[in-house]
Short mmCIF file of C-alpha atoms in Angstrom, two decimals:
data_model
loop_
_atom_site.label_atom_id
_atom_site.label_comp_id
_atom_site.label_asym_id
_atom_site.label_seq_id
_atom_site.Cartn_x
_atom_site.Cartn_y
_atom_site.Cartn_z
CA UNK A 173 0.00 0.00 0.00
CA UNK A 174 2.43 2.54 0.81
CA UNK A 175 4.82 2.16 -2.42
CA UNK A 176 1.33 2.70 -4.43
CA UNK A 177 0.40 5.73 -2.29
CA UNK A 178 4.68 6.84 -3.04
CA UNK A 179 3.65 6.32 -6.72
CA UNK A 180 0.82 8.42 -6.89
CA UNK A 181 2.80 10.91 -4.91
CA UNK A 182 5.57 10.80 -7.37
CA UNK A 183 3.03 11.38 -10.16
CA UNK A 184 1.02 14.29 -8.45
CA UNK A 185 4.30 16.13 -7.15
CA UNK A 186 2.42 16.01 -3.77
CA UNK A 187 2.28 14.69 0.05
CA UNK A 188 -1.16 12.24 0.29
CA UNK A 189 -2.89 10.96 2.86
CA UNK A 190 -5.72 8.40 2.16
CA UNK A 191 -8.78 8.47 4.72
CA UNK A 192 -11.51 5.58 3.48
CA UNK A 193 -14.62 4.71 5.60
CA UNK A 194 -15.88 0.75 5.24
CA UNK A 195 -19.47 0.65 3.75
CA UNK A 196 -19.34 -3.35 3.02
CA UNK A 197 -23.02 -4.44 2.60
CA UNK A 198 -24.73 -7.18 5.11
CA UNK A 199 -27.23 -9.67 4.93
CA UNK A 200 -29.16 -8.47 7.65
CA UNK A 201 -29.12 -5.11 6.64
CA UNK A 202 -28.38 -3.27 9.72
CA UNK A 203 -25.24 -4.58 10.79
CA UNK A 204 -22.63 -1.97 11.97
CA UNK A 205 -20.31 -2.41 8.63
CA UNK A 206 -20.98 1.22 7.19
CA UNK A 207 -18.39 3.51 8.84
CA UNK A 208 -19.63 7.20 8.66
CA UNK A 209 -17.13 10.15 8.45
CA UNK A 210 -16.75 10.99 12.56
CA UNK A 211 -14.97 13.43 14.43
CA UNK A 212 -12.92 10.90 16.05
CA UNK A 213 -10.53 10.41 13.15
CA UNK A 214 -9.29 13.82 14.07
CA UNK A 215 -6.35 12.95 16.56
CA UNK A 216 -5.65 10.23 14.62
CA UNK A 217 -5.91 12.65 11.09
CA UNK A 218 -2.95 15.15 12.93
CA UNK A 219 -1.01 12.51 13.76
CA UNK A 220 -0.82 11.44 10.72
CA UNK A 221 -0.10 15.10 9.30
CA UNK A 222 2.57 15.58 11.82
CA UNK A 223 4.47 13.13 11.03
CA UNK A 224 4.55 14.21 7.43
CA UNK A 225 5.58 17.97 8.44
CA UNK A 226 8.30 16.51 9.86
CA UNK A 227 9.37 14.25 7.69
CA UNK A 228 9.23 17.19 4.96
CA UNK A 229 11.04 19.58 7.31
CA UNK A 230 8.51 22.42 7.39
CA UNK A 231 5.32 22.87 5.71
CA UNK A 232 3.45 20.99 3.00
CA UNK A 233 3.57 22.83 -0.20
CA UNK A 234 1.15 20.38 -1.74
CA UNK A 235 -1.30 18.03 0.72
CA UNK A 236 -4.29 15.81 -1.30
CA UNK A 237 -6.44 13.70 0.34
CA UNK A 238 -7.59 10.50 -1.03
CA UNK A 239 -10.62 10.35 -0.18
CA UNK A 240 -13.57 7.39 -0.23
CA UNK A 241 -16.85 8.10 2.05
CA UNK A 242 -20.36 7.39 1.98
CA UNK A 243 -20.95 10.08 4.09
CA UNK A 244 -21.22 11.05 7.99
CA UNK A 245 -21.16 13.85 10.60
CA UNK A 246 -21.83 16.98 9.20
CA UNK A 247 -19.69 18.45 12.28
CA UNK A 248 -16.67 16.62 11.66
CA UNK A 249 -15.85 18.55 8.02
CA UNK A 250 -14.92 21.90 9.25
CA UNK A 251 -12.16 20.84 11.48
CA UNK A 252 -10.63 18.31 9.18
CA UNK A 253 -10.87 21.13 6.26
CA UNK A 254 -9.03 23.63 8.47
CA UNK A 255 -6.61 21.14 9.42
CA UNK A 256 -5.16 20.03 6.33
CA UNK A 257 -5.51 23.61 5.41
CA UNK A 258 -3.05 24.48 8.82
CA UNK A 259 -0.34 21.65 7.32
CA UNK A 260 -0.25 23.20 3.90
CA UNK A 261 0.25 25.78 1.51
CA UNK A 262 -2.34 23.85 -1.25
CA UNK A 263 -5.14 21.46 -0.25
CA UNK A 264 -6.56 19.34 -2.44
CA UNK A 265 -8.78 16.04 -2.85
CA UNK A 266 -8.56 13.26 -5.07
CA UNK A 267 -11.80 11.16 -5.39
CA UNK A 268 -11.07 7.52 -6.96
CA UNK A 269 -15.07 6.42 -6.67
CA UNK A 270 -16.86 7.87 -3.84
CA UNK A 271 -17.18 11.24 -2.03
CA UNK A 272 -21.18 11.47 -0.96
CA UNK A 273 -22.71 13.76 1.31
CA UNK A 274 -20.35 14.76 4.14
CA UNK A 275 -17.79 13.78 1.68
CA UNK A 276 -18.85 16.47 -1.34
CA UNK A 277 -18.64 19.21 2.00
CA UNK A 278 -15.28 18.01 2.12
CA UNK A 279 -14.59 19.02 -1.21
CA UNK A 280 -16.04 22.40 -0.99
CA UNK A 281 -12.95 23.02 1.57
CA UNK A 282 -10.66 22.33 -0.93
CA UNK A 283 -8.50 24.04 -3.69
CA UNK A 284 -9.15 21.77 -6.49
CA UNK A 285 -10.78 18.55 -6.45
CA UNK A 286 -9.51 15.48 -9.17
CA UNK A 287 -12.20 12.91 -10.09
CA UNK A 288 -11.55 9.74 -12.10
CA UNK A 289 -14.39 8.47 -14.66
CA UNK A 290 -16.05 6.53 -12.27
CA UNK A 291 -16.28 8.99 -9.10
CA UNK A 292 -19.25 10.93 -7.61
CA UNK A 293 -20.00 13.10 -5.47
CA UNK A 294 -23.83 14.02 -4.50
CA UNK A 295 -25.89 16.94 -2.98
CA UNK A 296 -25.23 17.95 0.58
CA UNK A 297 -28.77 17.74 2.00
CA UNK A 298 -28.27 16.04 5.73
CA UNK A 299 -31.08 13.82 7.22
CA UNK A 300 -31.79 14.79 10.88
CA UNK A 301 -32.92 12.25 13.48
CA UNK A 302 -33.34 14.29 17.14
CA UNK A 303 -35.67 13.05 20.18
CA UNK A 304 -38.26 15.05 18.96
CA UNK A 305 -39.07 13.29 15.28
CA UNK A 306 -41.59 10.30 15.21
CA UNK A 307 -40.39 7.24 16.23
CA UNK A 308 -39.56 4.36 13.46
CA UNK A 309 -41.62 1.96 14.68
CA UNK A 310 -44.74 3.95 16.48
CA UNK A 311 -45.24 0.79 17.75
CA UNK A 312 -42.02 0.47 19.42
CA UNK A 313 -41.62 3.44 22.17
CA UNK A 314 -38.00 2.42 22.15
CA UNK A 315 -37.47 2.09 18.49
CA UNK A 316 -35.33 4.83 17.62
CA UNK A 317 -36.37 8.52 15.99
CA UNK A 318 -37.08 8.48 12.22
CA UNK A 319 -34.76 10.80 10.22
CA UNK A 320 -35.98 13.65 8.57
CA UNK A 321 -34.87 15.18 5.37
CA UNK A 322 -34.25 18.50 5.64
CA UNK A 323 -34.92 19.05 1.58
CA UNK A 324 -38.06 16.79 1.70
CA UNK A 325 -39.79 19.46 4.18
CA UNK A 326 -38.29 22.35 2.27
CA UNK A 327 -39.64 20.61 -0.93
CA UNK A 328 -43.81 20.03 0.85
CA UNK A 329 -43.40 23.94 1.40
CA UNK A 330 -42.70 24.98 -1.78
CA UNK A 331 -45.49 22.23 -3.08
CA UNK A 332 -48.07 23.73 -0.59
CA UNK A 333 -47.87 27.01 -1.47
CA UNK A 334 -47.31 26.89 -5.39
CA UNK A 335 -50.54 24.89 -4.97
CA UNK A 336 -49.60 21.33 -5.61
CA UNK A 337 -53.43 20.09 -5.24
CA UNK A 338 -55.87 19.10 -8.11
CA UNK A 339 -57.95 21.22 -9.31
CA UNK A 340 -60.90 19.81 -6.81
CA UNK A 341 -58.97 20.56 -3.93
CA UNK A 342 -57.98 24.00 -5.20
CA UNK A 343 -61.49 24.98 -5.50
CA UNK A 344 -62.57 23.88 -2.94
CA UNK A 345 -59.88 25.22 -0.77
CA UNK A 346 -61.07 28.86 -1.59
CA UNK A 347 -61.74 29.29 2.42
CA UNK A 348 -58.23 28.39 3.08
CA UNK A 349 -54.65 29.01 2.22
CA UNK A 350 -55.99 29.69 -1.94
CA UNK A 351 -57.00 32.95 -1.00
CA UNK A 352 -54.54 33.83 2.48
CA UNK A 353 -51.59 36.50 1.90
CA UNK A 354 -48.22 34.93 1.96
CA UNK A 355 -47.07 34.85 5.63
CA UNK A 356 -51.16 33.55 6.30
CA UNK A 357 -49.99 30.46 3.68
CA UNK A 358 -46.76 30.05 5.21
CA UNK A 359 -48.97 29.69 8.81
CA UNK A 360 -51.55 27.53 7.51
CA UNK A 361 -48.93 25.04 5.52
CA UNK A 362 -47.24 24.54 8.97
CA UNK A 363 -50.38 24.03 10.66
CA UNK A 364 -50.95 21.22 8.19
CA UNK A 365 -47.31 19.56 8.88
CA UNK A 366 -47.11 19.82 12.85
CA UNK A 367 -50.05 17.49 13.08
CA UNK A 368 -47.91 14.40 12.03
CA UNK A 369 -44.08 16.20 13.02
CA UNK A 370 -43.52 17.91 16.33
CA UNK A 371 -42.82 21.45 16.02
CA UNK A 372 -39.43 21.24 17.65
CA UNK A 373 -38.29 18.33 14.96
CA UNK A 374 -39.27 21.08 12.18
CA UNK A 375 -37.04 23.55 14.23
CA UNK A 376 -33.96 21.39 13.90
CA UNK A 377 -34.46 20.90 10.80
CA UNK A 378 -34.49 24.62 9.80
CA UNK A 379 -31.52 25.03 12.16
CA UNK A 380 -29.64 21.91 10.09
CA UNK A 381 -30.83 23.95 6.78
CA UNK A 382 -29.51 26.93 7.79
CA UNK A 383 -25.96 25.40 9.44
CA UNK A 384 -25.57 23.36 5.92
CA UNK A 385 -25.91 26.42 3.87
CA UNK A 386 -23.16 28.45 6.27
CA UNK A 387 -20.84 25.64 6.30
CA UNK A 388 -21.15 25.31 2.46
CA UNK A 389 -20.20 28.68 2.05
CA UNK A 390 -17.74 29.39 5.00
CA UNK A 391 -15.94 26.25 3.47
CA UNK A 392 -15.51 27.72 -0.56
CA UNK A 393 -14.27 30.95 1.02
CA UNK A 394 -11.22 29.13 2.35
CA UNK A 395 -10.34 29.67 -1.03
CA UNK A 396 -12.73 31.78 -3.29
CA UNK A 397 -13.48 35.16 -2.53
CA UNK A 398 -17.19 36.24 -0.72
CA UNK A 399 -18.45 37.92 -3.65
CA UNK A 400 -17.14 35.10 -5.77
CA UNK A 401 -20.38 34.89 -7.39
CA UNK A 402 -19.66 30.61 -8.14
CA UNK A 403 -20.38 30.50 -4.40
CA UNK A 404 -23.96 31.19 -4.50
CA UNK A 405 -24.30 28.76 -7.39
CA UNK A 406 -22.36 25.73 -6.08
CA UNK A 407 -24.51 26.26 -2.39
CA UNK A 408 -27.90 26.47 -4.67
CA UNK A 409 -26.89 23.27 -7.07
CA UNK A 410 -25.64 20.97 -4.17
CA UNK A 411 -28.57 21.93 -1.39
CA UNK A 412 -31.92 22.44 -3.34
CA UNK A 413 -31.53 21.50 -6.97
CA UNK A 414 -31.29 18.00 -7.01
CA UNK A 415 -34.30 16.04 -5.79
CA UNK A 416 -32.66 13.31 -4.81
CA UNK A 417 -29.84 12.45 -1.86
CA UNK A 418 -28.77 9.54 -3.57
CA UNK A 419 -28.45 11.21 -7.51
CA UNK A 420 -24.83 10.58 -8.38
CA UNK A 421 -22.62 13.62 -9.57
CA UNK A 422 -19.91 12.76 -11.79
CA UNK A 423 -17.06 14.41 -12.93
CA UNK A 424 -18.98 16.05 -16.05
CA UNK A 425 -21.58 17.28 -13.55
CA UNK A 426 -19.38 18.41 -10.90
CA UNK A 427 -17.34 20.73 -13.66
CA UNK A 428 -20.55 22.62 -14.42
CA UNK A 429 -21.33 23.25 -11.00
CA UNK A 430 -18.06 24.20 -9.38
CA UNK A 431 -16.02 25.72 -12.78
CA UNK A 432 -12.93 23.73 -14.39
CA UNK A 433 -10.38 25.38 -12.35
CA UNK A 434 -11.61 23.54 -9.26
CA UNK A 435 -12.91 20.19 -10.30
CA UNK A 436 -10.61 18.22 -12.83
CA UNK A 437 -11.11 14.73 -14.70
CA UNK A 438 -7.69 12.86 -13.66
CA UNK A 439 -5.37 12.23 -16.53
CA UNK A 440 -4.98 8.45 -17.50
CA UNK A 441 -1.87 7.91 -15.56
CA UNK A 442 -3.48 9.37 -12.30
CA UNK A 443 -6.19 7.70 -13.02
CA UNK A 444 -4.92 4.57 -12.64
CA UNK A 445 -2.87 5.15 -9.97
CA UNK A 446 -5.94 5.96 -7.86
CA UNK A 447 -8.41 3.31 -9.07
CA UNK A 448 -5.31 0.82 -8.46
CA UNK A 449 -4.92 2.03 -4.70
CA UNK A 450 -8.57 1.98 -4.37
CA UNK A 451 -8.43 -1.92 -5.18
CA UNK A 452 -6.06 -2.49 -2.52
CA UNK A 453 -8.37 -0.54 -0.01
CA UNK A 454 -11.36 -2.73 -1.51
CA UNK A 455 -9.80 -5.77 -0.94
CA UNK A 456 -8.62 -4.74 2.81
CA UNK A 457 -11.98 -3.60 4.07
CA UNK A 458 -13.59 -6.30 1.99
CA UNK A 459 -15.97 -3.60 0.63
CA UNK A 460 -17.37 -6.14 -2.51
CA UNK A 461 -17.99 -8.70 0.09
CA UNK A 462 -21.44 -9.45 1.50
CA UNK A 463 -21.27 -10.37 5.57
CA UNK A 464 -24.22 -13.37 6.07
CA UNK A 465 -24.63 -13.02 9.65
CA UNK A 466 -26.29 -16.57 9.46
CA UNK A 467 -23.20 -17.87 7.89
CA UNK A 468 -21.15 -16.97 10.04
CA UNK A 469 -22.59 -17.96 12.91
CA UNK A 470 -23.07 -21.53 11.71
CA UNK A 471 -24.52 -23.28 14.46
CA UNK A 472 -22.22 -21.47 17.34
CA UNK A 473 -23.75 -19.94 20.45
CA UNK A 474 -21.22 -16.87 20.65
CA UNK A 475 -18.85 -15.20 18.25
CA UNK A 476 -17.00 -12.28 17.86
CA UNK A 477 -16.76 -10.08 14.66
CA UNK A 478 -13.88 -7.70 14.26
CA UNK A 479 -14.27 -4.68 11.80
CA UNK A 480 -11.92 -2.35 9.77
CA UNK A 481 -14.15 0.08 9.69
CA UNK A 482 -11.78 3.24 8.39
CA UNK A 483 -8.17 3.72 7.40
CA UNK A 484 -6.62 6.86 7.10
CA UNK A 485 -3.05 6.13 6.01
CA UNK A 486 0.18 7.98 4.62
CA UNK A 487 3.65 6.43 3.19
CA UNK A 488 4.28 6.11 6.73
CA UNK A 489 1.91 5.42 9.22
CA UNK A 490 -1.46 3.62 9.08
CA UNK A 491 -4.01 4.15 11.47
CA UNK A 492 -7.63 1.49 11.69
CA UNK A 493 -10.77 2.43 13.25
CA UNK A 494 -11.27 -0.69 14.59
CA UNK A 495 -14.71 -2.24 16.30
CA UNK A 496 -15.33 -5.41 18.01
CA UNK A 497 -18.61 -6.61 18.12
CA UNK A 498 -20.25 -9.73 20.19
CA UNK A 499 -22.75 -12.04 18.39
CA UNK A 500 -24.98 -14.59 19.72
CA UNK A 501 -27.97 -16.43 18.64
CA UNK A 502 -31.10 -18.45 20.78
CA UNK A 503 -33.60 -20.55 19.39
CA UNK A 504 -36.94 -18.75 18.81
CA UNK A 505 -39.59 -21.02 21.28
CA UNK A 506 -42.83 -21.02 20.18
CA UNK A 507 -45.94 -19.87 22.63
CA UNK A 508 -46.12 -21.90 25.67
CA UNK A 509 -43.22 -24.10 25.19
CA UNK A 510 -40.01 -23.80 27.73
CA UNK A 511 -36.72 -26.02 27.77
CA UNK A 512 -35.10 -26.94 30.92
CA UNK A 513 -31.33 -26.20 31.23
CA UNK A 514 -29.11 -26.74 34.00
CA UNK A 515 -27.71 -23.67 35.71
CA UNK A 516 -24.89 -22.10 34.11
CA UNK A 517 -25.34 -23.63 30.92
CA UNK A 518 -26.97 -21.84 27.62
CA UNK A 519 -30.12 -23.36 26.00
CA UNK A 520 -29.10 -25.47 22.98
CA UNK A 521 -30.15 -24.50 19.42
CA UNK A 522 -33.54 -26.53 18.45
CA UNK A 523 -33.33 -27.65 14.35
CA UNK A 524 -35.87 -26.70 12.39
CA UNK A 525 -36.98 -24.05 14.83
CA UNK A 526 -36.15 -19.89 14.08
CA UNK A 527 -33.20 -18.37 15.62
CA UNK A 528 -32.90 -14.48 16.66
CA UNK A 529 -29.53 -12.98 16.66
CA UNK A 530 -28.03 -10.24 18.53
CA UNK A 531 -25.28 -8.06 18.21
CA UNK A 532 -23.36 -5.95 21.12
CA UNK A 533 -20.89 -3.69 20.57
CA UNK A 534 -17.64 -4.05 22.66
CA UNK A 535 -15.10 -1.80 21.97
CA UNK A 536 -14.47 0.73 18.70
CA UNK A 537 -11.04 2.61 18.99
CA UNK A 538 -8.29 4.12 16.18
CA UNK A 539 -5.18 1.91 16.50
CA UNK A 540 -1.85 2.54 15.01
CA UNK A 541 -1.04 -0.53 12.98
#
C-alpha cells in the first residue's frame, strides 16, 4: 500500500494521505459495517499530518487527500478542512469512486478537487434524526427517531404554497390558504405539517438547513473570494436542486457546478494510480464482500466479529478504526413451550426451529497498525 500511495505521490508532485470509511453491505441489513465520516478520526488525522511535516522539514507545499466516504457527521468537516488547510500551503482532494454527502462538504474546503471516470460526489442535504421526530416503529416506544430530510420538508413547502393540489382541492380550498396572503400560507402550511411532526423536529431541521448552507459557504471561502459569485451557485446546485440524496454527480456534472479550475477529470496515468490504490483498499476492508450473519454464525452460540471500519493512512503510518462486536444467537420457542437447562449452561439451538440474533458492541477505537 504505501509504495502505491509513493507512486501516486511521485506522479502528483504532492504529500497524500488516504482516509476511506468501510461501507461493506450485510445480509441483515443493519449490521454496523458502514463507517460514517466521525470526528474521532481527528487525533488520529494530525497525527498522521505531523508526522509528514516533519518528515518534509517544514510545511506541506502540496497536501491531497484520497478520499472514499459514503458520508457522515456533518460536524466533523470543518475541522478536518481547516486542518489540512493548517499543514499546507495547497489542499486538495482526489476522489477515486466515492465522495457522498459529508464527503462532497469536504470538497467544498478544498483548492481543487480530481475525479476519475467513475467517481461521484452528490448533494449535501443532511437527514436529521433528534428526540423530537416520530419514532420508526410507532409501535415500538423504544425504536429509535425516524430521520428527517431536511430538503423533503423544504420541498412540501414549496409544493403547498405553489398549490400542488388538483384542481378539486384548489377549488374547494377557496376558504383556506388559496385565498390567504403569503405569511397567512406560510402559517396555515405549517399548521398542516405539525399534526404528524412535532414542532421542535421542524425547528432542527431549519436550524440543520440553515448550518448546511453556512458551512457550504464558510468552506468555498477558504479559497474563493465572498463575492465570488460561483459560491452562490455551487450552495444552490448541491442543497436544493437535485431532488434526490442519492443522484450521483460525476465528474462532467461536478465541472458545471463548481467551474474547471476547481474540479478536474484525472489524466490516465493518475487515473490509474488511484483506481489501483482503491483496489487495494477494496480488498482490505472487503468492501465487494457481503457479511451473512447466518453464515457466520453456523450453528455457534457466541462469536465475535472484528471490523476495519476506516483507514486513514500515509507512506508512513497507518491508522484502523477498529470495532469489536459480540454475536450470539437463541432458538426462537414457540408460545407456551419452555426447555429446561441446567444452571450455568446456555439453551441449545432446536433444528428446524427460528433463531434471533443479537449483536453488542464491545469496543471501537483508532489503533496505530
Amino acid at each position: 500500500m504505501a509504495d502505491l500511495i509513493k507512486q501516486l505521490q511521485e506522479v502528483r508532485s504532492s504529500k497524500i494521505v488516504c482516509y476511506l470509511t468501510g461501507d461493506r453491505y450485510s445480509n441483515p441489513e443493519n449490521l454496523p459495517f458502514s463507517t460514517p465520516l466521525h470526528s474521532n478520526s481527528f487525533f488520529s488525522t494530525f497525527k498522521i499530518l505531523s508526522e509528514l511535516q516533519e518528515k518534509a522539514g517544514g510545511r506541506i507545499e502540496k497536501l491531497e487527500l484520497f478520499l472514499y466516504t459514503r458520508g457522515g457527521e456533518i460536524d466533523a468537516v470543518a475541522p478536518l478542512v481547516n486542518l489540512f488547510r493548517k499543514f499546507s500551503s495547497k489542499f486538495n482532494i482526489l476522489i477515486p469512486f466515492r465522495a457522498h454527502s459529508a464527503g462532497t462538504l469536504l470538497c467544498l474546503g478544498a483548492d481543487s478537487v480530481v475525479m476519475t471516470r467513475i467517481a461521484e460526489i452528490s448533494p449535501i442535504d443532511p437527514t436529521t434524526a433528534n428526540l423530537f421526530n416520530p419514532l420508526s416503529n410507532p409501535q415500538d416506544p423504544n425504536s429509535p427517531p425516524k430521520g428527517i430530510s431536511v430538503e423533503d420538508v423544504a420541498s412540501y413547502f414549496k409544493f403547498a404554497l405553489k398549490g400542488g393540489r388538483n384542481k378539486k382541492d384548489a377549488s374547494e380550498d377557496k376558504g383556506r390558504i388559496a385565498h390567504l396572503s403569503g405569511e397567512q400560507s406560510k402559517l396555515e402550511v405549517f399548521k398542516e405539517l405539525t399534526k404528524n411532526i412535532n414542532p421542535l423536529a421542524l425547528g432542527n431541521v431549519y436550524r440543520i438547513y440553515s448550518q448546511i448552507r453556512l458551512l457550504a459557504k464558510t468552506l468555498l471561502c477558504k479559497h474563493l473570494s465572498k463575492t465570488d459569485p460561483r459560491v452562490g451557485k455551487i450552495v444552490n446546485a448541491l442543497v436544493e436542486e437535485y431532488f434526490s440524496h442519492q443522484h450521483s454527480l460525476y465528474a462532467e456534472d461536478a465541472i458545471e457546478i463548481f467551474g474547471g479550475q476547481i474540479v478536474k477529470k484525472a489524466d490516465e496515468s493518475n487515473e490509474k494510480l488511484m483506481l489501483q490504490l482503491f483496489e487495494e483498499y477494496t480488498k482490505l476492508m472487503k468492501i465487494n464482500e457481503i457479511f451473512n450473519l447466518r453464515e457466520f454464525m453456523g450453528d455457534e452460540l457466541e462469536k465475535t466479529i472484528d471490523i476495519d471500519g476506516a483507514y486513514i493512512q500515509s507512506e508512513h503510518s497507518t491508522y484502523v478504526f477498529k470495532r469489536k462486536f459480540k454475536a450470539s444467537q437463541r432458538t426462537q420457542l414457540p408460545p407456551n413451550v419452555s426447555i429446561q437447562a441446567s444452571p450455568g449452561n446456555p439453551v441449545p439451538l432446536i433444528p428446524n426451529l427460528p433463531r434471533a440474533i443479537n449483536v453488542d458492541l464491545i469496543s471501537s477505537q483508532w489503533e496505530k497498525v
